[in-house]
Short mmCIF file of C-alpha atoms in Angstrom, two decimals:
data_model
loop_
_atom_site.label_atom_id
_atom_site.label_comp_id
_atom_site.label_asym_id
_atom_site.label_seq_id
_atom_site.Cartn_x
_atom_site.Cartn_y
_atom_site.Cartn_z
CA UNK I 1 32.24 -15.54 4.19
CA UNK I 2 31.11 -13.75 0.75
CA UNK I 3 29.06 -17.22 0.06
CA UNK I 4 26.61 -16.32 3.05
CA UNK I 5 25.55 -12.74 1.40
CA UNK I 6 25.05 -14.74 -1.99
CA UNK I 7 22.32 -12.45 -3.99
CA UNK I 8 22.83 -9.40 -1.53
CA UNK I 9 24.33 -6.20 -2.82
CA UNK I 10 28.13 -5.42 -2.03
CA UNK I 11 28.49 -4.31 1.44
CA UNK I 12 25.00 -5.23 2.67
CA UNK I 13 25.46 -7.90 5.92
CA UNK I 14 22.75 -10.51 5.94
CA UNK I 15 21.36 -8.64 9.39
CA UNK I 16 21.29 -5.16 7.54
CA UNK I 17 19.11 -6.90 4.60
CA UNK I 18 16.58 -8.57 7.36
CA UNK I 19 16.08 -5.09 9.05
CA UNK I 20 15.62 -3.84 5.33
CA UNK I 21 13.03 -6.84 4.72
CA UNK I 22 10.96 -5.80 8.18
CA UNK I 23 11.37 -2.14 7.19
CA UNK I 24 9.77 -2.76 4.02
CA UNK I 25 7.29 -5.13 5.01
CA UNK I 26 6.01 -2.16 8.28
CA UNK I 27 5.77 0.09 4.59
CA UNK I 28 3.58 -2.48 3.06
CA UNK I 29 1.38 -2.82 5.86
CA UNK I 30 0.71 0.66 6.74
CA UNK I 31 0.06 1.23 2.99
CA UNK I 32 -2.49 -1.79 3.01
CA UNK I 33 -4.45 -0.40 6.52
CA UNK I 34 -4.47 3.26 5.09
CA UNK I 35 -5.91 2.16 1.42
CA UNK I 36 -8.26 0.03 3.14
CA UNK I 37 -9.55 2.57 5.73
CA UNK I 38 -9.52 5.23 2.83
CA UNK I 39 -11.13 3.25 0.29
CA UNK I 40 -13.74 1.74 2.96
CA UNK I 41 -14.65 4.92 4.33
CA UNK I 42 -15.36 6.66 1.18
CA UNK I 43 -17.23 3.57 -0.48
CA UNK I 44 -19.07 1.52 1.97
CA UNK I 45 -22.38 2.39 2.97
CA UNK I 46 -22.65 2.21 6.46
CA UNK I 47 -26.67 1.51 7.01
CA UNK I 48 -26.94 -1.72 5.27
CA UNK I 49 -25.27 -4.63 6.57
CA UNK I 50 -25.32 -6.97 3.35
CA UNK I 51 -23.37 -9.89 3.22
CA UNK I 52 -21.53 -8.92 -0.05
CA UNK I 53 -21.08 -5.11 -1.93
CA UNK I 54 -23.56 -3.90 -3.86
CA UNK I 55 -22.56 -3.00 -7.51
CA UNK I 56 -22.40 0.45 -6.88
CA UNK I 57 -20.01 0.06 -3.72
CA UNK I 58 -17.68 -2.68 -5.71
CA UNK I 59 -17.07 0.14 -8.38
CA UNK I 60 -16.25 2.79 -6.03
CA UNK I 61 -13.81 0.05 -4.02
CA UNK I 62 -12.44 -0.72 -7.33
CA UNK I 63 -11.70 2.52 -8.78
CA UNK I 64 -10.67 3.95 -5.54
CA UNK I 65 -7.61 1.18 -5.38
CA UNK I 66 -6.63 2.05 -8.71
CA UNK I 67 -6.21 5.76 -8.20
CA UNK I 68 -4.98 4.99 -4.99
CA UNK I 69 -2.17 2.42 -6.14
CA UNK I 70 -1.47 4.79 -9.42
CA UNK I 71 -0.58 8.08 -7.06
CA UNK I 72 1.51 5.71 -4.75
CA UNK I 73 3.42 5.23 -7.88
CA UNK I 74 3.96 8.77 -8.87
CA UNK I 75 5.20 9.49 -5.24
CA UNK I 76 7.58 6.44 -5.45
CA UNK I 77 8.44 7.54 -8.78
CA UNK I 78 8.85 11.17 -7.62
CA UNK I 79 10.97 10.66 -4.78
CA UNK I 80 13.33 7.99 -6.50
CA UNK I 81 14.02 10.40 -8.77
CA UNK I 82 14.66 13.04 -5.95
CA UNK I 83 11.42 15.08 -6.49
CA UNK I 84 9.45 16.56 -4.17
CA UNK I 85 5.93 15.87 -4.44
CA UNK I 86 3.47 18.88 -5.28
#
């Protein structure tokens, strides 16, 4: 039976690792949707409908990701480490 958990940490059944998968994958797509809506609404100018962002809007998209991305990590860091964060 151990060669159906092959690559899955000791004691972990191959139905506890799919729940962990879909658990993790819900994570990743509620972090997408809120860094999208967060980074939209502060960066996209609502009163032109161009085809493509201006430069000014593609910074602001760009930079806001990065913070955004590099404080996700400090949280994840933070609460790995059994931190509360500030």
């Amino acid at each position: 039976m151990a060669a159906n958990n092959v690559g899955l940490p000791a004691g972990v059944s191959k139905e506890q690792a799919y729940g962990m998968a879909a658990t993790e994958m819900e994570y990743r797509v509620e972090l997408f949707n809120r860094l999208l809506n967060t980074c939209f609404n502060k960066c996209i100018d609502r009163r032109h409908k161009d085809a493509e962002l201006n430069m000014g809007e593609n910074s602001c998209v760009d930079r806001c990701v990065s913070k955004y991305w590099a404080v996700n990590g400090i949280i994840g860091q933070m609460l790995s480490a059994g931190q509360r964060p500030m």
